[in-house]
PDB file of C-alpha atoms and ligand atoms in Angstrom:
ATOM      1  CA  MET R 494      -0.091   0.091   0.065  1.00  0.00           C
ATOM      2  CA  ILE R 495       2.848   2.369   0.965  1.00  0.00           C
ATOM      3  CA  ARG R 496       4.536   1.472  -2.303  1.00  0.00           C
ATOM      4  CA  ILE R 497       1.524   2.217  -4.328  1.00  0.00           C
ATOM      5  CA  THR R 498       1.263   5.595  -2.598  1.00  0.00           C
ATOM      6  CA  ILE R 499       4.859   6.585  -3.180  1.00  0.00           C
ATOM      7  CA  ILE R 500       4.362   5.581  -6.937  1.00  0.00           C
ATOM      8  CA  LEU R 501       1.384   7.680  -7.307  1.00  0.00           C
ATOM      9  CA  LEU R 502       2.908  10.424  -5.341  1.00  0.00           C
ATOM     10  CA  LEU R 503       5.917  10.345  -7.642  1.00  0.00           C
ATOM     11  CA  MET R 504       3.674  10.121 -10.826  1.00  0.00           C
ATOM     12  CA  THR R 505       2.115  13.676  -9.587  1.00  0.00           C
ATOM     13  CA  LEU R 506       5.743  15.227  -9.274  1.00  0.00           C
ATOM     14  CA  ILE R 507       7.215  14.098 -12.570  1.00  0.00           C
ATOM     15  CA  PRO R 508       6.296  16.599 -15.291  1.00  0.00           C
ATOM     16  CA  ALA R 509       4.534  15.518 -18.373  1.00  0.00           C
ATOM     17  CA  SER R 510       6.830  13.648 -21.051  1.00  0.00           C
ATOM     18  CA  PRO R 511       9.020  15.905 -22.796  1.00  0.00           C
ATOM     19  CA  LEU R 512       8.173  14.043 -26.144  1.00  0.00           C
ATOM     20  CA  ILE R 513       4.637  15.407 -26.106  1.00  0.00           C
ATOM     21  CA  GLY R 514       4.877  18.799 -27.710  1.00  0.00           C
ATOM     22  CA  GLY R 515       2.329  21.164 -29.183  1.00  0.00           C
ATOM     23  CA  GLN R 516       0.847  21.613 -32.421  1.00  0.00           C
ATOM     24  CA  VAL R 517       3.194  22.479 -35.401  1.00  0.00           C
ATOM     25  CA  ASP R 518       3.256  26.013 -36.060  1.00  0.00           C
ATOM     26  CA  GLU R 519       3.797  26.759 -39.815  1.00  0.00           C
ATOM     27  CA  CYS R 520       5.415  30.156 -39.180  1.00  0.00           C
ATOM     28  CA  LEU R 521       7.737  29.535 -36.348  1.00  0.00           C
ATOM     29  CA  THR R 522       8.860  26.170 -37.725  1.00  0.00           C
ATOM     30  CA  THR R 523      11.887  26.539 -40.130  1.00  0.00           C
ATOM     31  CA  VAL R 524      13.780  24.434 -42.641  1.00  0.00           C
ATOM     32  CA  THR R 525      17.186  24.881 -44.130  1.00  0.00           C
ATOM     33  CA  VAL R 526      19.861  23.127 -46.288  1.00  0.00           C
ATOM     34  CA  SER R 527      23.272  22.847 -45.089  1.00  0.00           C
ATOM     35  CA  CYS R 528      24.993  24.180 -48.347  1.00  0.00           C
ATOM     36  CA  ALA R 529      24.241  26.337 -51.216  1.00  0.00           C
ATOM     37  CA  GLY R 530      23.386  24.913 -54.568  1.00  0.00           C
ATOM     38  CA  MET R 531      22.043  21.471 -53.280  1.00  0.00           C
ATOM     39  CA  ARG R 532      21.220  19.177 -56.254  1.00  0.00           C
ATOM     40  CA  ILE R 533      19.698  15.717 -55.615  1.00  0.00           C
ATOM     41  CA  THR R 534      19.213  12.868 -58.167  1.00  0.00           C
ATOM     42  CA  ILE R 535      16.199  10.753 -57.412  1.00  0.00           C
ATOM     43  CA  CYS R 536      14.718   7.703 -58.525  1.00  0.00           C
ATOM     44  CA  PRO R 537      11.053   6.126 -57.431  1.00  0.00           C
ATOM     45  CA  ALA R 538      12.979   2.965 -56.020  1.00  0.00           C
ATOM     46  CA  GLY R 539      14.908   5.230 -53.638  1.00  0.00           C
ATOM     47  CA  ASP R 540      18.229   3.786 -54.872  1.00  0.00           C
ATOM     48  CA  PHE R 541      19.777   7.005 -56.349  1.00  0.00           C
ATOM     49  CA  GLU R 542      21.754   9.885 -54.625  1.00  0.00           C
ATOM     50  CA  HIS R 543      21.406  10.646 -50.918  1.00  0.00           C
ATOM     51  CA  ILE R 544      20.809  14.063 -49.665  1.00  0.00           C
ATOM     52  CA  ARG R 545      24.099  13.970 -47.970  1.00  0.00           C
ATOM     53  CA  TYR R 546      26.037  13.960 -51.277  1.00  0.00           C
ATOM     54  CA  ALA R 547      23.815  16.626 -52.928  1.00  0.00           C
ATOM     55  CA  CYS R 548      26.368  19.628 -52.704  1.00  0.00           C
ATOM     56  CA  GLY R 549      29.345  17.453 -53.463  1.00  0.00           C
ATOM     57  CA  GLY R 550      30.355  16.349 -49.834  1.00  0.00           C
ATOM     58  CA  SER R 551      29.192  13.613 -47.609  1.00  0.00           C
ATOM     59  CA  ASN R 552      28.133  15.600 -44.592  1.00  0.00           C
ATOM     60  CA  ASP R 553      25.181  17.641 -46.144  1.00  0.00           C
ATOM     61  CA  PHE R 554      21.602  17.887 -44.916  1.00  0.00           C
ATOM     62  CA  ILE R 555      18.180  19.297 -44.743  1.00  0.00           C
ATOM     63  CA  GLN R 556      17.169  20.185 -41.380  1.00  0.00           C
ATOM     64  CA  VAL R 557      13.790  21.158 -39.766  1.00  0.00           C
ATOM     65  CA  THR R 558      13.351  22.994 -36.529  1.00  0.00           C
ATOM     66  CA  VAL R 559       9.699  22.225 -35.450  1.00  0.00           C
ATOM     67  CA  ARG R 560       8.169  24.740 -33.026  1.00  0.00           C
ATOM     68  CA  ASP R 561       4.636  25.216 -31.636  1.00  0.00           C
ATOM     69  CA  ALA R 562       2.614  28.402 -31.647  1.00  0.00           C
ATOM     70  CA  ALA R 563       4.401  29.530 -28.437  1.00  0.00           C
ATOM     71  CA  GLY R 564       7.712  29.119 -29.853  1.00  0.00           C
ATOM     72  CA  ASN R 565       8.538  26.092 -27.970  1.00  0.00           C
ATOM     73  CA  PRO R 566      10.245  23.084 -29.757  1.00  0.00           C
ATOM     74  CA  VAL R 567       8.143  19.937 -30.538  1.00  0.00           C
ATOM     75  CA  PRO R 568      10.085  16.962 -29.880  1.00  0.00           C
ATOM     76  CA  GLY R 569       9.383  13.359 -30.656  1.00  0.00           C
ATOM     77  CA  ILE R 570       7.905  13.877 -34.120  1.00  0.00           C
ATOM     78  CA  PRO R 571       8.202  10.509 -35.978  1.00  0.00           C
ATOM     79  CA  ARG R 572      10.475  10.172 -38.947  1.00  0.00           C
ATOM     80  CA  THR R 573       7.637   9.364 -41.252  1.00  0.00           C
ATOM     81  CA  ASP R 574       5.762  12.680 -40.663  1.00  0.00           C
ATOM     82  CA  TYR R 575       7.172  14.794 -43.475  1.00  0.00           C
ATOM     83  CA  TRP R 576       6.339  15.639 -47.194  1.00  0.00           C
ATOM     84  CA  LEU R 577       7.767  17.840 -49.699  1.00  0.00           C
ATOM     85  CA  GLN R 578       6.891  19.146 -53.096  1.00  0.00           C
ATOM     86  CA  ALA R 579       8.101  21.459 -56.037  1.00  0.00           C
ATOM     87  CA  CYS R 580       7.109  25.042 -55.176  1.00  0.00           C
ATOM     88  CA  ASN R 581       6.370  25.669 -58.861  1.00  0.00           C
ATOM     89  CA  PRO R 582       3.426  23.575 -59.770  1.00  0.00           C
ATOM     90  CA  ASP R 583       4.579  23.099 -63.272  1.00  0.00           C
ATOM     91  CA  GLN R 584       7.386  21.056 -62.000  1.00  0.00           C
ATOM     92  CA  GLU R 585       5.620  18.800 -59.579  1.00  0.00           C
ATOM     93  CA  LEU R 586       7.209  15.624 -58.615  1.00  0.00           C
ATOM     94  CA  CYS R 587       5.771  12.127 -58.556  1.00  0.00           C
ATOM     95  CA  LEU R 588       6.346  11.211 -54.948  1.00  0.00           C
ATOM     96  CA  CYS R 589       6.117   7.511 -53.596  1.00  0.00           C
ATOM     97  CA  CYS R 590       4.087   7.043 -50.342  1.00  0.00           C
ATOM     98  CA  GLN R 591       7.233   7.549 -48.144  1.00  0.00           C
ATOM     99  CA  PRO R 592       9.107  10.042 -50.105  1.00  0.00           C
ATOM    100  CA  ILE R 593      11.498  11.202 -47.280  1.00  0.00           C
ATOM    101  CA  LEU R 594      12.489   9.865 -44.049  1.00  0.00           C
ATOM    102  CA  ALA R 595      14.130  12.009 -41.161  1.00  0.00           C
ATOM    103  CA  ASP R 596      17.224  10.294 -39.770  1.00  0.00           C
ATOM    104  CA  ASP R 597      15.633  10.453 -36.452  1.00  0.00           C
ATOM    105  CA  ILE R 598      12.652  11.659 -34.452  1.00  0.00           C
ATOM    106  CA  THR R 599      12.990  15.475 -33.501  1.00  0.00           C
ATOM    107  CA  ASP R 600      15.163  16.037 -30.479  1.00  0.00           C
ATOM    108  CA  ILE R 601      14.620  18.147 -27.511  1.00  0.00           C
ATOM    109  CA  PHE R 602      15.161  21.224 -29.596  1.00  0.00           C
ATOM    110  CA  GLY R 603      12.659  20.189 -32.254  1.00  0.00           C
ATOM    111  CA  VAL R 604      15.367  19.574 -34.550  1.00  0.00           C
ATOM    112  CA  ALA R 605      15.542  16.704 -37.331  1.00  0.00           C
ATOM    113  CA  LYS R 606      17.811  16.217 -40.169  1.00  0.00           C
ATOM    114  CA  PHE R 607      17.626  14.399 -43.423  1.00  0.00           C
ATOM    115  CA  CYS R 608      20.359  12.592 -45.208  1.00  0.00           C
ATOM    116  CA  GLY R 609      18.691   9.949 -47.012  1.00  0.00           C
ATOM    117  CA  PRO R 610      17.328   9.846 -50.633  1.00  0.00           C
ATOM    118  CA  ILE R 611      14.192  11.383 -51.716  1.00  0.00           C
ATOM    119  CA  VAL R 612      11.961   8.678 -53.163  1.00  0.00           C
ATOM    120  CA  GLY R 613      10.197   9.550 -56.439  1.00  0.00           C
ATOM    121  CA  GLY R 614      10.412  10.813 -59.817  1.00  0.00           C
ATOM    122  CA  GLY R 615      10.196  14.114 -62.032  1.00  0.00           C
ATOM    123  CA  CYS R 616      12.438  17.099 -62.129  1.00  0.00           C
ATOM    124  CA  VAL R 617      12.721  20.460 -60.387  1.00  0.00           C
ATOM    125  CA  LEU R 618      14.964  23.078 -62.002  1.00  0.00           C
ATOM    126  CA  THR R 619      13.798  26.187 -60.611  1.00  0.00           C
ATOM    127  CA  ASP R 620      11.781  27.752 -57.619  1.00  0.00           C
ATOM    128  CA  GLY R 621      12.899  25.072 -55.044  1.00  0.00           C
ATOM    129  CA  ILE R 622      10.929  22.585 -53.063  1.00  0.00           C
ATOM    130  CA  TYR R 623       8.840  23.306 -49.865  1.00  0.00           C
ATOM    131  CA  PHE R 624       8.325  20.930 -46.665  1.00  0.00           C
ATOM    132  CA  ALA R 625       5.573  19.942 -44.732  1.00  0.00           C
ATOM    133  CA  VAL R 626       5.565  18.530 -41.130  1.00  0.00           C
ATOM    134  CA  GLN R 627       2.576  16.582 -39.980  1.00  0.00           C
ATOM    135  CA  GLY R 628       0.517  18.222 -43.033  1.00  0.00           C
ATOM    136  CA  HIS R 629       1.562  21.793 -42.135  1.00  0.00           C
ATOM    137  CA  ILE R 630       3.490  23.477 -45.040  1.00  0.00           C
ATOM    138  CA  ILE R 631       6.351  25.294 -43.518  1.00  0.00           C
ATOM    139  CA  LEU R 632       5.525  29.082 -44.195  1.00  0.00           C
ATOM    140  CA  THR R 633       7.629  32.458 -44.459  1.00  0.00           C
ATOM    141  CA  GLY R 634       7.554  35.831 -45.706  1.00  0.00           C
ATOM    142  CA  PRO R 635       6.360  39.101 -43.814  1.00  0.00           C
ATOM    143  CA  ALA R 636       2.487  37.770 -43.816  1.00  0.00           C
ATOM    144  CA  CYS R 637       3.669  34.166 -43.361  1.00  0.00           C
ATOM    145  CA  VAL R 638       1.563  32.768 -46.335  1.00  0.00           C
ATOM    146  CA  ASP R 639       4.391  31.730 -48.731  1.00  0.00           C
ATOM    147  CA  PRO R 640       5.897  28.293 -48.591  1.00  0.00           C
ATOM    148  CA  THR R 641       9.526  28.321 -47.472  1.00  0.00           C
ATOM    149  CA  CYS R 642      11.154  27.194 -50.728  1.00  0.00           C
ATOM    150  CA  LEU R 643      14.463  25.525 -50.346  1.00  0.00           C
ATOM    151  CA  ALA R 644      16.975  26.337 -53.489  1.00  0.00           C
ATOM    152  CA  ILE R 645      17.398  22.529 -54.526  1.00  0.00           C
ATOM    153  CA  VAL R 646      17.547  21.213 -58.051  1.00  0.00           C
ATOM    154  CA  ILE R 647      16.274  17.910 -58.401  1.00  0.00           C
ATOM    155  CA  VAL R 648      16.519  15.528 -61.435  1.00  0.00           C
ATOM    156  CA  GLY R 649      16.056  11.851 -62.074  1.00  0.00           C
ATOM    157  CA  PRO R 650      15.480   9.059 -64.521  1.00  0.00           C
ATOM    158  CA  ASP R 651      11.758   9.385 -64.235  1.00  0.00           C
ATOM    159  CA  LEU R 652      11.519  11.888 -66.675  1.00  0.00           C
ATOM    160  CA  THR R 653       7.712  11.750 -67.173  1.00  0.00           C
ATOM    161  CA  ALA R 654       7.014  12.139 -63.387  1.00  0.00           C
ATOM    162  CA  ASP R 655       4.686   9.135 -63.212  1.00  0.00           C
ATOM    163  CA  CYS R 656       6.861   7.235 -60.539  1.00  0.00           C
ATOM    164  CA  ALA R 657       8.104   4.674 -62.966  1.00  0.00           C
ATOM    165  CA  VAL R 658      11.390   4.538 -65.253  1.00  0.00           C
ATOM    166  CA  THR R 659       9.902   2.999 -68.575  1.00  0.00           C
ATOM    167  CA  LEU R 660      10.030   3.362 -72.249  1.00  0.00           C
ATOM    168  CA  SER R 661       8.207   6.777 -72.103  1.00  0.00           C
ATOM    169  CA  ASP R 662      11.098   8.104 -70.169  1.00  0.00           C
ATOM    170  CA  LEU R 663      13.620   6.742 -72.562  1.00  0.00           C
ATOM    171  CA  ALA R 664      11.801   8.372 -75.389  1.00  0.00           C
ATOM    172  CA  VAL R 665      12.077  11.706 -73.696  1.00  0.00           C
ATOM    173  CA  PHE R 666      15.782  10.980 -72.941  1.00  0.00           C
ATOM    174  CA  ALA R 667      16.280  10.082 -76.745  1.00  0.00           C
ATOM    175  CA  MET R 668      15.137  13.678 -77.452  1.00  0.00           C
ATOM    176  CA  THR R 669      17.951  15.263 -75.750  1.00  0.00           C
ATOM    177  CA  TYR R 670      20.773  12.542 -76.046  1.00  0.00           C
ATOM    178  CA  ASN R 671      24.065  14.022 -77.225  1.00  0.00           C
ATOM    179  CA  LEU R 672      22.875  17.714 -76.724  1.00  0.00           C
ATOM    180  CA  CYS R 673      24.538  19.972 -74.234  1.00  0.00           C
ATOM    181  CA  LEU R 674      23.786  23.352 -72.383  1.00  0.00           C
ATOM    182  CA  GLY R 675      23.062  25.905 -75.072  1.00  0.00           C
ATOM    183  CA  ASP R 676      21.787  23.531 -77.745  1.00  0.00           C
ATOM    184  CA  PRO R 677      18.467  23.742 -79.010  1.00  0.00           C
ATOM    185  CA  GLY R 678      16.259  21.173 -77.577  1.00  0.00           C
ATOM    186  CA  TYR R 679      18.672  20.292 -74.602  1.00  0.00           C
ATOM    187  CA  ASP R 680      16.715  19.125 -71.556  1.00  0.00           C
ATOM    188  CA  PRO R 681      18.872  19.586 -68.153  1.00  0.00           C
ATOM    189  CA  CYS R 682      16.555  17.307 -66.503  1.00  0.00           C
ATOM    190  CA  ALA R 683      18.202  14.323 -68.267  1.00  0.00           C
ATOM    191  CA  ASP R 684      21.848  15.420 -67.152  1.00  0.00           C
ATOM    192  CA  PHE R 685      22.035  13.215 -64.341  1.00  0.00           C
ATOM    193  CA  ASN R 686      25.722  13.633 -63.421  1.00  0.00           C
ATOM    194  CA  ASP R 687      25.686  17.562 -63.778  1.00  0.00           C
ATOM    195  CA  ASP R 688      28.350  18.067 -66.438  1.00  0.00           C
ATOM    196  CA  GLY R 689      26.081  20.192 -68.723  1.00  0.00           C
ATOM    197  CA  CYS R 690      25.525  17.487 -71.295  1.00  0.00           C
ATOM    198  CA  CYS R 691      23.103  14.543 -71.750  1.00  0.00           C
ATOM    199  CA  ASN R 692      25.455  11.863 -72.934  1.00  0.00           C
ATOM    200  CA  LEU R 693      26.622   8.220 -72.608  1.00  0.00           C
ATOM    201  CA  SER R 694      27.293   8.816 -68.912  1.00  0.00           C
ATOM    202  CA  ASP R 695      23.755   9.831 -68.234  1.00  0.00           C
ATOM    203  CA  PHE R 696      22.692   6.919 -70.269  1.00  0.00           C
ATOM    204  CA  ALA R 697      24.273   4.605 -67.927  1.00  0.00           C
ATOM    205  CA  PHE R 698      22.556   6.116 -64.779  1.00  0.00           C
ATOM    206  CA  PHE R 699      19.466   5.927 -66.873  1.00  0.00           C
ATOM    207  CA  GLY R 700      19.918   2.161 -67.573  1.00  0.00           C
ATOM    208  CA  ALA R 701      20.850   1.368 -63.960  1.00  0.00           C
ATOM    209  CA  HIS R 702      17.371   2.634 -62.874  1.00  0.00           C
ATOM    210  CA  TYR R 703      15.343   1.200 -65.811  1.00  0.00           C
ATOM    211  CA  GLN R 704      12.087  -0.366 -64.784  1.00  0.00           C
ATOM    212  CA  HIS R 705      12.338   1.025 -61.274  1.00  0.00           C
ATOM    213  CA  THR R 706       9.139   1.879 -59.619  1.00  0.00           C
ATOM    214  CA  CYS R 707       7.793   2.814 -56.172  1.00  0.00           C
ATOM    215  CA  PRO R 708       8.680   0.224 -53.518  1.00  0.00           C
TER     216      PRO R 708
HETATM  217 CA1  LIG G1800       8.210   7.529 -65.925  1.00  0.00          CA
HETATM  218 CA1  LIG G1801      25.485  14.590 -68.033  1.00  0.00          CA
END
């Protein structure tokens, strides 16, 4: 009886679990990239470039700091609770059901990093990508109504953005084959190794991901 009383007493003294945070606030939550000029190559099978290689190094990442309406950090957000998409609707990505996974749950400061692949297809050359946390798009600007667009370029062998690398993509690839930056008809979405040309090196990447679809 005494033991139960002590346990009940302790339970009233221990504060609520620090892993229970408030609601995600779209304006006070932030998202950043670790380096300028990030460029990521993606595949629906999730087996192309990892974010950590995207600025040419091996330590690069995207980072979110999740806060609630009071400005307090929101720890414990599951690794799966994120989404991303092109800021320019004309460049919409095709994303598989789990397109991005945080490296860990948000820590006591509300921070999570992303170093893994983006699982999907399509191409984003301009205007960048936005991030969402638990369905809340991270916003910015004086009125806090604009999505925070990260300056990231995304390319990949799924050129038709239907989450499958098929003959249709090969047809698009063939249209720009052996063309370089400045040539009429050149499509930078098919330059997977970022050397300004679409040639045999890019075809090798294409071949390595041919017939890949979402897991
Ligand atoms: Ca396709
Ligand atoms: Ca190339």
